Amino acid sequence: GAGVSQTPSNKVTEKGKYVELRCDPISGHTALYWYRQSLGQGPEFLIYFQGTGAADDSGLPNDRFFAVRPEGSVSTLKIQRTERGDSAVYLCASSSRTSGRDTQYFGPGTRLTVL
Amino acid sequence: QQQVKQSPQSLIVQKGGISIINCAYENTAFDYFPWYQQFPGKGPALLIAIRPDVSEKKEGRFTISFNKSAKQFSLHIMDSQPGDSATYFCAAISGGSNYKLTFGKGTLLTVNP
Protein backbone atom coordinates (compact mmCIF):
# COMPACT_ATOMS: atom_id res chain seq x y z
CA GLY A 1 0.00 0.00 0.00
CA ALA A 2 0.91 3.66 -0.15
CA GLY A 3 3.34 5.03 2.36
CA VAL A 4 3.35 8.39 4.11
CA SER A 5 3.19 11.22 1.61
CA GLN A 6 4.13 14.85 2.13
CA THR A 7 3.44 17.90 0.03
CA PRO A 8 5.04 19.96 -1.25
CA SER A 9 8.37 18.21 -1.58
CA ASN A 10 10.10 21.58 -1.69
CA LYS A 11 8.97 24.97 -0.50
CA VAL A 12 10.87 28.21 -0.92
CA THR A 13 9.51 31.25 0.86
CA GLU A 14 10.60 34.65 2.00
CA LYS A 15 11.31 35.66 5.56
CA GLY A 16 8.12 36.71 7.30
CA LYS A 17 5.77 34.66 5.14
CA TYR A 18 3.31 31.99 6.26
CA VAL A 19 3.66 28.37 5.09
CA GLU A 20 1.64 25.19 5.38
CA LEU A 21 3.12 21.71 5.06
CA ARG A 22 0.84 18.73 4.52
CA CYS A 23 1.16 15.12 5.62
CA ASP A 24 -0.95 12.17 4.48
CA PRO A 25 -0.31 9.24 6.82
CA ILE A 26 -0.67 5.56 6.05
CA SER A 27 -4.36 4.70 5.96
CA GLY A 28 -5.60 3.50 9.32
CA HIS A 29 -2.66 4.81 11.33
CA THR A 30 -3.95 6.63 14.37
CA ALA A 31 -0.64 8.08 15.52
CA LEU A 32 1.09 10.86 13.58
CA TYR A 33 4.35 12.62 14.31
CA TRP A 34 6.20 15.65 12.98
CA TYR A 35 9.97 15.93 13.16
CA ARG A 36 12.39 18.57 11.89
CA GLN A 37 15.76 17.63 10.39
CA SER A 38 18.36 20.35 10.04
CA LEU A 39 21.36 19.90 7.79
CA GLY A 40 23.78 17.37 9.21
CA GLN A 41 21.55 16.54 12.17
CA GLY A 42 19.20 13.79 13.16
CA PRO A 43 15.45 14.41 13.14
CA GLU A 44 14.11 16.31 16.16
CA PHE A 45 10.65 15.67 17.55
CA LEU A 46 8.10 18.44 17.15
CA ILE A 47 4.61 17.11 17.88
CA TYR A 48 2.63 13.90 18.26
CA PHE A 49 -1.04 13.33 17.46
CA GLN A 50 -3.17 10.47 18.64
CA GLY A 51 -6.31 10.72 16.56
CA THR A 52 -7.37 14.34 16.22
CA GLY A 53 -5.69 15.66 19.33
CA ALA A 54 -2.14 16.79 19.89
CA ALA A 55 -1.00 14.50 22.71
CA ASP A 56 2.43 16.13 22.99
CA ASP A 57 3.51 19.40 21.36
CA SER A 58 6.53 19.92 23.57
CA GLY A 59 8.93 19.92 20.63
CA LEU A 60 7.40 22.90 18.84
CA PRO A 61 10.12 25.57 19.07
CA ASN A 62 7.82 28.56 19.64
CA ASP A 63 4.30 29.85 19.09
CA ARG A 64 4.94 30.51 15.40
CA PHE A 65 4.58 26.77 14.86
CA PHE A 66 1.19 25.08 14.97
CA ALA A 67 -0.14 21.77 13.70
CA VAL A 68 -3.62 20.37 13.21
CA ARG A 69 -5.20 17.05 12.36
CA PRO A 70 -8.93 17.86 12.26
CA GLU A 71 -10.28 14.53 11.03
CA GLY A 72 -7.65 12.23 12.48
CA SER A 73 -5.97 11.56 9.17
CA VAL A 74 -4.25 14.35 7.19
CA SER A 75 -2.17 16.77 9.22
CA THR A 76 -0.95 20.26 8.43
CA LEU A 77 2.05 21.92 10.02
CA LYS A 78 1.71 25.69 9.94
CA ILE A 79 4.55 28.15 10.38
CA GLN A 80 3.85 31.87 10.77
CA ARG A 81 6.31 34.71 10.19
CA THR A 82 8.96 32.34 8.89
CA GLU A 83 12.60 32.97 9.80
CA ARG A 84 15.77 31.84 8.05
CA GLY A 85 16.44 29.50 10.97
CA ASP A 86 13.27 27.60 10.11
CA SER A 87 14.98 26.24 6.98
CA ALA A 88 15.10 22.45 7.34
CA VAL A 89 13.48 19.24 6.14
CA TYR A 90 10.18 18.65 7.90
CA LEU A 91 9.42 14.96 8.26
CA CYS A 92 6.10 13.37 9.03
CA ALA A 93 5.70 9.83 10.35
CA SER A 94 2.78 7.63 11.27
CA SER A 95 2.29 4.44 13.21
CA SER A 96 -0.60 2.11 13.88
CA ARG A 97 -0.75 2.49 17.67
CA THR A 98 0.51 4.64 20.45
CA SER A 99 3.38 2.43 21.51
CA GLY A 100 6.80 3.67 20.52
CA ARG A 101 7.71 0.09 19.88
CA ASP A 102 5.45 0.24 16.85
CA THR A 103 7.39 1.23 13.79
CA GLN A 104 7.14 4.85 12.82
CA TYR A 105 6.96 5.09 9.03
CA PHE A 106 8.44 8.29 7.70
CA GLY A 107 7.51 10.26 4.64
CA PRO A 108 10.13 11.76 2.30
CA GLY A 109 9.85 15.15 3.95
CA THR A 110 9.27 18.72 2.83
CA ARG A 111 12.42 20.76 2.34
CA LEU A 112 11.65 24.30 3.51
CA THR A 113 13.98 27.10 2.49
CA VAL A 114 13.42 30.56 3.95
CA LEU A 115 15.24 33.28 2.04
CA GLN B 1 22.08 18.76 25.50
CA GLN B 2 22.52 15.91 23.08
CA GLN B 3 20.93 12.87 24.64
CA VAL B 4 22.22 10.33 22.12
CA LYS B 5 25.79 10.71 20.94
CA GLN B 6 26.76 8.98 17.70
CA SER B 7 30.14 8.35 16.10
CA PRO B 8 31.78 8.47 13.67
CA GLN B 9 30.26 11.30 11.68
CA SER B 10 31.31 9.59 8.46
CA LEU B 11 32.71 6.20 7.55
CA ILE B 12 34.25 4.76 4.40
CA VAL B 13 34.43 0.98 4.03
CA GLN B 14 35.44 -1.32 1.23
CA LYS B 15 32.93 -3.75 -0.21
CA GLY B 16 32.86 -6.88 1.91
CA GLY B 17 34.18 -5.13 4.99
CA ILE B 18 32.55 -4.55 8.37
CA SER B 19 30.96 -1.19 9.15
CA ILE B 20 30.70 -0.25 12.83
CA ILE B 21 28.74 2.72 14.17
CA ASN B 22 28.65 3.55 17.86
CA CYS B 23 26.15 5.34 20.06
CA ALA B 24 26.06 6.32 23.72
CA TYR B 25 23.27 7.69 25.88
CA GLU B 26 22.87 9.25 29.30
CA ASN B 27 19.15 9.00 30.01
CA THR B 28 18.59 5.73 31.89
CA ALA B 29 14.87 6.01 31.15
CA PHE B 30 15.57 5.02 27.55
CA ASP B 31 14.37 1.46 27.07
CA TYR B 32 14.13 0.91 23.33
CA PHE B 33 16.86 1.54 20.80
CA PRO B 34 16.08 1.49 17.06
CA TRP B 35 18.43 2.15 14.17
CA TYR B 36 17.24 3.99 11.08
CA GLN B 37 18.64 4.05 7.55
CA GLN B 38 18.14 7.11 5.38
CA PHE B 39 18.87 7.45 1.67
CA PRO B 40 19.15 10.89 0.04
CA GLY B 41 15.73 12.43 -0.56
CA LYS B 42 13.97 9.81 1.52
CA GLY B 43 12.71 9.64 5.05
CA PRO B 44 14.41 7.43 7.65
CA ALA B 45 13.38 3.77 7.60
CA LEU B 46 13.57 1.38 10.55
CA LEU B 47 16.43 -1.08 10.13
CA ILE B 48 16.65 -3.00 13.39
CA ALA B 49 15.88 -2.37 17.06
CA ILE B 50 16.84 -3.73 20.47
CA ARG B 51 15.63 -3.64 24.06
CA PRO B 52 18.16 -3.32 26.91
CA ASP B 53 17.40 -6.76 28.33
CA VAL B 54 19.14 -8.26 25.30
CA SER B 55 22.88 -7.89 24.65
CA GLU B 56 22.78 -8.62 20.95
CA LYS B 57 20.28 -8.82 18.11
CA LYS B 58 21.02 -9.98 14.60
CA GLU B 59 18.97 -9.63 11.44
CA GLY B 60 20.72 -10.77 8.32
CA ARG B 61 23.92 -8.77 7.89
CA PHE B 62 22.93 -6.25 10.57
CA THR B 63 23.73 -6.76 14.27
CA ILE B 64 23.13 -4.52 17.26
CA SER B 65 25.37 -4.97 20.29
CA PHE B 66 24.12 -3.46 23.53
CA ASN B 67 26.09 -2.73 26.72
CA LYS B 68 23.62 -1.59 29.36
CA SER B 69 26.18 -0.88 32.10
CA ALA B 70 28.21 1.34 29.77
CA LYS B 71 25.06 2.85 28.22
CA GLN B 72 26.44 2.16 24.77
CA PHE B 73 25.17 0.35 21.72
CA SER B 74 26.52 -0.21 18.26
CA LEU B 75 25.47 -1.29 14.79
CA HIS B 76 27.61 -3.74 12.85
CA ILE B 77 27.06 -4.23 9.14
CA MET B 78 28.77 -7.40 7.95
CA ASP B 79 29.83 -7.91 4.33
CA SER B 80 29.08 -4.26 3.57
CA GLN B 81 27.74 -3.58 0.07
CA PRO B 82 27.66 -0.42 -2.05
CA GLY B 83 23.86 -0.46 -1.68
CA ASP B 84 24.35 0.01 2.07
CA SER B 85 25.73 3.50 1.40
CA ALA B 86 23.36 5.77 3.33
CA THR B 87 23.10 7.78 6.53
CA TYR B 88 22.47 5.73 9.64
CA PHE B 89 20.85 7.10 12.77
CA CYS B 90 20.70 5.51 16.18
CA ALA B 91 17.72 6.52 18.26
CA ALA B 92 16.16 5.93 21.65
CA ILE B 93 12.73 5.97 23.24
CA SER B 94 11.93 6.22 26.93
CA GLY B 95 9.09 4.40 28.60
CA GLY B 96 7.74 7.68 29.93
CA SER B 97 7.04 9.06 26.48
CA ASN B 98 7.06 5.94 24.41
CA TYR B 99 6.49 7.62 21.09
CA LYS B 100 9.16 10.33 20.97
CA LEU B 101 12.24 9.21 19.06
CA THR B 102 15.48 10.89 20.15
CA PHE B 103 17.99 10.59 17.33
CA GLY B 104 21.77 10.76 17.16
CA LYS B 105 23.35 13.09 14.63
CA GLY B 106 23.87 10.38 12.06
CA THR B 107 26.73 8.58 10.32
CA LEU B 108 27.25 8.88 6.58
CA LEU B 109 28.41 5.46 5.38
CA THR B 110 30.09 5.06 2.02
CA VAL B 111 30.86 1.55 0.80
CA ASN B 112 33.32 1.55 -2.07
CA PRO B 113 33.00 -1.16 -4.72
mmCIF file of C-alpha atoms in Angstrom:
data_model
loop_
_atom_site.group_PDB
_atom_site.id
_atom_site.type_symbol
_atom_site.label_atom_id
_atom_site.label_comp_id
_atom_site.label_asym_id
_atom_site.label_seq_id
_atom_site.Cartn_x
_atom_site.Cartn_y
_atom_site.Cartn_z
ATOM 1 C CA GLY A 1 0.000 0.000 0.000
ATOM 2 C CA ALA A 2 0.909 3.657 -0.155
ATOM 3 C CA GLY A 3 3.342 5.033 2.360
ATOM 4 C CA VAL A 4 3.352 8.392 4.106
ATOM 5 C CA SER A 5 3.190 11.217 1.610
ATOM 6 C CA GLN A 6 4.126 14.849 2.134
ATOM 7 C CA THR A 7 3.443 17.897 0.033
ATOM 8 C CA PRO A 8 5.039 19.964 -1.247
ATOM 9 C CA SER A 9 8.375 18.211 -1.577
ATOM 10 C CA ASN A 10 10.103 21.579 -1.685
ATOM 11 C CA LYS A 11 8.974 24.971 -0.495
ATOM 12 C CA VAL A 12 10.874 28.208 -0.922
ATOM 13 C CA THR A 13 9.508 31.245 0.858
ATOM 14 C CA GLU A 14 10.601 34.648 2.003
ATOM 15 C CA LYS A 15 11.308 35.663 5.562
ATOM 16 C CA GLY A 16 8.120 36.709 7.304
ATOM 17 C CA LYS A 17 5.765 34.665 5.136
ATOM 18 C CA TYR A 18 3.308 31.991 6.258
ATOM 19 C CA VAL A 19 3.661 28.368 5.091
ATOM 20 C CA GLU A 20 1.639 25.185 5.382
ATOM 21 C CA LEU A 21 3.121 21.711 5.064
ATOM 22 C CA ARG A 22 0.844 18.729 4.516
ATOM 23 C CA CYS A 23 1.160 15.120 5.621
ATOM 24 C CA ASP A 24 -0.949 12.168 4.476
ATOM 25 C CA PRO A 25 -0.307 9.236 6.817
ATOM 26 C CA ILE A 26 -0.667 5.562 6.049
ATOM 27 C CA SER A 27 -4.356 4.700 5.959
ATOM 28 C CA GLY A 28 -5.604 3.500 9.322
ATOM 29 C CA HIS A 29 -2.661 4.813 11.327
ATOM 30 C CA THR A 30 -3.951 6.633 14.371
ATOM 31 C CA ALA A 31 -0.639 8.080 15.523
ATOM 32 C CA LEU A 32 1.090 10.862 13.584
ATOM 33 C CA TYR A 33 4.347 12.623 14.314
ATOM 34 C CA TRP A 34 6.200 15.646 12.979
ATOM 35 C CA TYR A 35 9.973 15.928 13.157
ATOM 36 C CA ARG A 36 12.392 18.570 11.887
ATOM 37 C CA GLN A 37 15.757 17.633 10.389
ATOM 38 C CA SER A 38 18.357 20.352 10.042
ATOM 39 C CA LEU A 39 21.358 19.900 7.792
ATOM 40 C CA GLY A 40 23.784 17.366 9.206
ATOM 41 C CA GLN A 41 21.548 16.541 12.166
ATOM 42 C CA GLY A 42 19.197 13.789 13.158
ATOM 43 C CA PRO A 43 15.450 14.413 13.141
ATOM 44 C CA GLU A 44 14.109 16.305 16.162
ATOM 45 C CA PHE A 45 10.645 15.667 17.547
ATOM 46 C CA LEU A 46 8.102 18.439 17.149
ATOM 47 C CA ILE A 47 4.607 17.113 17.882
ATOM 48 C CA TYR A 48 2.634 13.895 18.264
ATOM 49 C CA PHE A 49 -1.037 13.328 17.457
ATOM 50 C CA GLN A 50 -3.174 10.470 18.643
ATOM 51 C CA GLY A 51 -6.312 10.718 16.560
ATOM 52 C CA THR A 52 -7.369 14.339 16.217
ATOM 53 C CA GLY A 53 -5.691 15.664 19.327
ATOM 54 C CA ALA A 54 -2.136 16.787 19.891
ATOM 55 C CA ALA A 55 -0.997 14.501 22.710
ATOM 56 C CA ASP A 56 2.427 16.132 22.987
ATOM 57 C CA ASP A 57 3.509 19.397 21.361
ATOM 58 C CA SER A 58 6.535 19.917 23.573
ATOM 59 C CA GLY A 59 8.934 19.920 20.630
ATOM 60 C CA LEU A 60 7.402 22.897 18.836
ATOM 61 C CA PRO A 61 10.121 25.567 19.066
ATOM 62 C CA ASN A 62 7.824 28.559 19.643
ATOM 63 C CA ASP A 63 4.304 29.848 19.091
ATOM 64 C CA ARG A 64 4.944 30.512 15.400
ATOM 65 C CA PHE A 65 4.577 26.773 14.862
ATOM 66 C CA PHE A 66 1.188 25.079 14.974
ATOM 67 C CA ALA A 67 -0.141 21.774 13.696
ATOM 68 C CA VAL A 68 -3.624 20.368 13.206
ATOM 69 C CA ARG A 69 -5.203 17.046 12.360
ATOM 70 C CA PRO A 70 -8.928 17.859 12.264
ATOM 71 C CA GLU A 71 -10.283 14.526 11.030
ATOM 72 C CA GLY A 72 -7.652 12.228 12.479
ATOM 73 C CA SER A 73 -5.966 11.557 9.169
ATOM 74 C CA VAL A 74 -4.249 14.349 7.194
ATOM 75 C CA SER A 75 -2.168 16.767 9.222
ATOM 76 C CA THR A 76 -0.952 20.257 8.427
ATOM 77 C CA LEU A 77 2.049 21.923 10.017
ATOM 78 C CA LYS A 78 1.707 25.693 9.936
ATOM 79 C CA ILE A 79 4.545 28.153 10.383
ATOM 80 C CA GLN A 80 3.853 31.865 10.768
ATOM 81 C CA ARG A 81 6.309 34.706 10.193
ATOM 82 C CA THR A 82 8.963 32.339 8.893
ATOM 83 C CA GLU A 83 12.597 32.966 9.802
ATOM 84 C CA ARG A 84 15.772 31.842 8.053
ATOM 85 C CA GLY A 85 16.437 29.503 10.968
ATOM 86 C CA ASP A 86 13.266 27.598 10.107
ATOM 87 C CA SER A 87 14.977 26.238 6.984
ATOM 88 C CA ALA A 88 15.098 22.449 7.344
ATOM 89 C CA VAL A 89 13.482 19.241 6.145
ATOM 90 C CA TYR A 90 10.182 18.652 7.902
ATOM 91 C CA LEU A 91 9.423 14.962 8.263
ATOM 92 C CA CYS A 92 6.104 13.368 9.034
ATOM 93 C CA ALA A 93 5.700 9.831 10.347
ATOM 94 C CA SER A 94 2.776 7.630 11.273
ATOM 95 C CA SER A 95 2.288 4.440 13.213
ATOM 96 C CA SER A 96 -0.598 2.107 13.884
ATOM 97 C CA ARG A 97 -0.748 2.489 17.665
ATOM 98 C CA THR A 98 0.513 4.640 20.455
ATOM 99 C CA SER A 99 3.377 2.427 21.509
ATOM 100 C CA GLY A 100 6.802 3.672 20.525
ATOM 101 C CA ARG A 101 7.711 0.095 19.878
ATOM 102 C CA ASP A 102 5.447 0.236 16.848
ATOM 103 C CA THR A 103 7.390 1.229 13.788
ATOM 104 C CA GLN A 104 7.143 4.854 12.816
ATOM 105 C CA TYR A 105 6.959 5.091 9.029
ATOM 106 C CA PHE A 106 8.444 8.292 7.700
ATOM 107 C CA GLY A 107 7.510 10.256 4.643
ATOM 108 C CA PRO A 108 10.130 11.761 2.300
ATOM 109 C CA GLY A 109 9.853 15.154 3.954
ATOM 110 C CA THR A 110 9.274 18.721 2.830
ATOM 111 C CA ARG A 111 12.421 20.762 2.338
ATOM 112 C CA LEU A 112 11.646 24.297 3.509
ATOM 113 C CA THR A 113 13.976 27.105 2.492
ATOM 114 C CA VAL A 114 13.417 30.556 3.954
ATOM 115 C CA LEU A 115 15.237 33.285 2.037
ATOM 116 C CA GLN B 1 22.077 18.762 25.500
ATOM 117 C CA GLN B 2 22.520 15.913 23.084
ATOM 118 C CA GLN B 3 20.927 12.867 24.645
ATOM 119 C CA VAL B 4 22.220 10.325 22.125
ATOM 120 C CA LYS B 5 25.789 10.712 20.937
ATOM 121 C CA GLN B 6 26.764 8.981 17.701
ATOM 122 C CA SER B 7 30.137 8.350 16.096
ATOM 123 C CA PRO B 8 31.785 8.470 13.672
ATOM 124 C CA GLN B 9 30.256 11.296 11.684
ATOM 125 C CA SER B 10 31.308 9.594 8.461
ATOM 126 C CA LEU B 11 32.711 6.199 7.546
ATOM 127 C CA ILE B 12 34.250 4.758 4.397
ATOM 128 C CA VAL B 13 34.428 0.982 4.034
ATOM 129 C CA GLN B 14 35.444 -1.321 1.229
ATOM 130 C CA LYS B 15 32.929 -3.754 -0.209
ATOM 131 C CA GLY B 16 32.858 -6.881 1.912
ATOM 132 C CA GLY B 17 34.180 -5.125 4.990
ATOM 133 C CA ILE B 18 32.549 -4.553 8.371
ATOM 134 C CA SER B 19 30.961 -1.186 9.154
ATOM 135 C CA ILE B 20 30.702 -0.252 12.830
ATOM 136 C CA ILE B 21 28.739 2.717 14.166
ATOM 137 C CA ASN B 22 28.653 3.548 17.858
ATOM 138 C CA CYS B 23 26.152 5.339 20.061
ATOM 139 C CA ALA B 24 26.061 6.320 23.720
ATOM 140 C CA TYR B 25 23.273 7.687 25.881
ATOM 141 C CA GLU B 26 22.866 9.251 29.297
ATOM 142 C CA ASN B 27 19.153 8.995 30.006
ATOM 143 C CA THR B 28 18.586 5.727 31.890
ATOM 144 C CA ALA B 29 14.866 6.012 31.147
ATOM 145 C CA PHE B 30 15.573 5.017 27.548
ATOM 146 C CA ASP B 31 14.365 1.461 27.071
ATOM 147 C CA TYR B 32 14.133 0.909 23.335
ATOM 148 C CA PHE B 33 16.857 1.537 20.796
ATOM 149 C CA PRO B 34 16.082 1.492 17.059
ATOM 150 C CA TRP B 35 18.434 2.150 14.169
ATOM 151 C CA TYR B 36 17.240 3.986 11.084
ATOM 152 C CA GLN B 37 18.642 4.051 7.555
ATOM 153 C CA GLN B 38 18.135 7.115 5.379
ATOM 154 C CA PHE B 39 18.871 7.450 1.674
ATOM 155 C CA PRO B 40 19.149 10.891 0.043
ATOM 156 C CA GLY B 41 15.733 12.432 -0.557
ATOM 157 C CA LYS B 42 13.966 9.810 1.519
ATOM 158 C CA GLY B 43 12.710 9.643 5.053
ATOM 159 C CA PRO B 44 14.406 7.433 7.650
ATOM 160 C CA ALA B 45 13.384 3.771 7.601
ATOM 161 C CA LEU B 46 13.574 1.383 10.547
ATOM 162 C CA LEU B 47 16.430 -1.083 10.131
ATOM 163 C CA ILE B 48 16.652 -3.003 13.388
ATOM 164 C CA ALA B 49 15.880 -2.365 17.058
ATOM 165 C CA ILE B 50 16.836 -3.732 20.470
ATOM 166 C CA ARG B 51 15.629 -3.635 24.062
ATOM 167 C CA PRO B 52 18.164 -3.315 26.908
ATOM 168 C CA ASP B 53 17.403 -6.757 28.335
ATOM 169 C CA VAL B 54 19.140 -8.262 25.303
ATOM 170 C CA SER B 55 22.882 -7.892 24.655
ATOM 171 C CA GLU B 56 22.779 -8.621 20.950
ATOM 172 C CA LYS B 57 20.284 -8.817 18.109
ATOM 173 C CA LYS B 58 21.025 -9.983 14.603
ATOM 174 C CA GLU B 59 18.972 -9.628 11.444
ATOM 175 C CA GLY B 60 20.719 -10.771 8.318
ATOM 176 C CA ARG B 61 23.924 -8.772 7.888
ATOM 177 C CA PHE B 62 22.926 -6.250 10.565
ATOM 178 C CA THR B 63 23.732 -6.756 14.272
ATOM 179 C CA ILE B 64 23.130 -4.518 17.261
ATOM 180 C CA SER B 65 25.375 -4.966 20.286
ATOM 181 C CA PHE B 66 24.121 -3.456 23.534
ATOM 182 C CA ASN B 67 26.087 -2.729 26.722
ATOM 183 C CA LYS B 68 23.619 -1.593 29.358
ATOM 184 C CA SER B 69 26.179 -0.881 32.097
ATOM 185 C CA ALA B 70 28.215 1.337 29.767
ATOM 186 C CA LYS B 71 25.061 2.850 28.220
ATOM 187 C CA GLN B 72 26.436 2.163 24.769
ATOM 188 C CA PHE B 73 25.173 0.346 21.721
ATOM 189 C CA SER B 74 26.520 -0.212 18.261
ATOM 190 C CA LEU B 75 25.475 -1.286 14.785
ATOM 191 C CA HIS B 76 27.615 -3.737 12.854
ATOM 192 C CA ILE B 77 27.056 -4.234 9.142
ATOM 193 C CA MET B 78 28.770 -7.401 7.951
ATOM 194 C CA ASP B 79 29.826 -7.912 4.331
ATOM 195 C CA SER B 80 29.079 -4.259 3.574
ATOM 196 C CA GLN B 81 27.737 -3.583 0.075
ATOM 197 C CA PRO B 82 27.660 -0.416 -2.051
ATOM 198 C CA GLY B 83 23.862 -0.462 -1.683
ATOM 199 C CA ASP B 84 24.347 0.010 2.071
ATOM 200 C CA SER B 85 25.726 3.501 1.404
ATOM 201 C CA ALA B 86 23.358 5.772 3.326
ATOM 202 C CA THR B 87 23.098 7.784 6.528
ATOM 203 C CA TYR B 88 22.471 5.727 9.642
ATOM 204 C CA PHE B 89 20.852 7.097 12.771
ATOM 205 C CA CYS B 90 20.701 5.512 16.179
ATOM 206 C CA ALA B 91 17.718 6.518 18.263
ATOM 207 C CA ALA B 92 16.156 5.930 21.646
ATOM 208 C CA ILE B 93 12.728 5.972 23.235
ATOM 209 C CA SER B 94 11.935 6.218 26.935
ATOM 210 C CA GLY B 95 9.086 4.404 28.596
ATOM 211 C CA GLY B 96 7.743 7.680 29.928
ATOM 212 C CA SER B 97 7.041 9.065 26.475
ATOM 213 C CA ASN B 98 7.061 5.935 24.414
ATOM 214 C CA TYR B 99 6.490 7.618 21.089
ATOM 215 C CA LYS B 100 9.164 10.328 20.974
ATOM 216 C CA LEU B 101 12.242 9.213 19.059
ATOM 217 C CA THR B 102 15.478 10.894 20.153
ATOM 218 C CA PHE B 103 17.991 10.594 17.333
ATOM 219 C CA GLY B 104 21.768 10.759 17.156
ATOM 220 C CA LYS B 105 23.354 13.090 14.627
ATOM 221 C CA GLY B 106 23.865 10.376 12.056
ATOM 222 C CA THR B 107 26.728 8.585 10.319
ATOM 223 C CA LEU B 108 27.247 8.879 6.578
ATOM 224 C CA LEU B 109 28.405 5.460 5.384
ATOM 225 C CA THR B 110 30.088 5.056 2.020
ATOM 226 C CA VAL B 111 30.860 1.546 0.803
ATOM 227 C CA ASN B 112 33.322 1.554 -2.070
ATOM 228 C CA PRO B 113 33.001 -1.165 -4.724
#
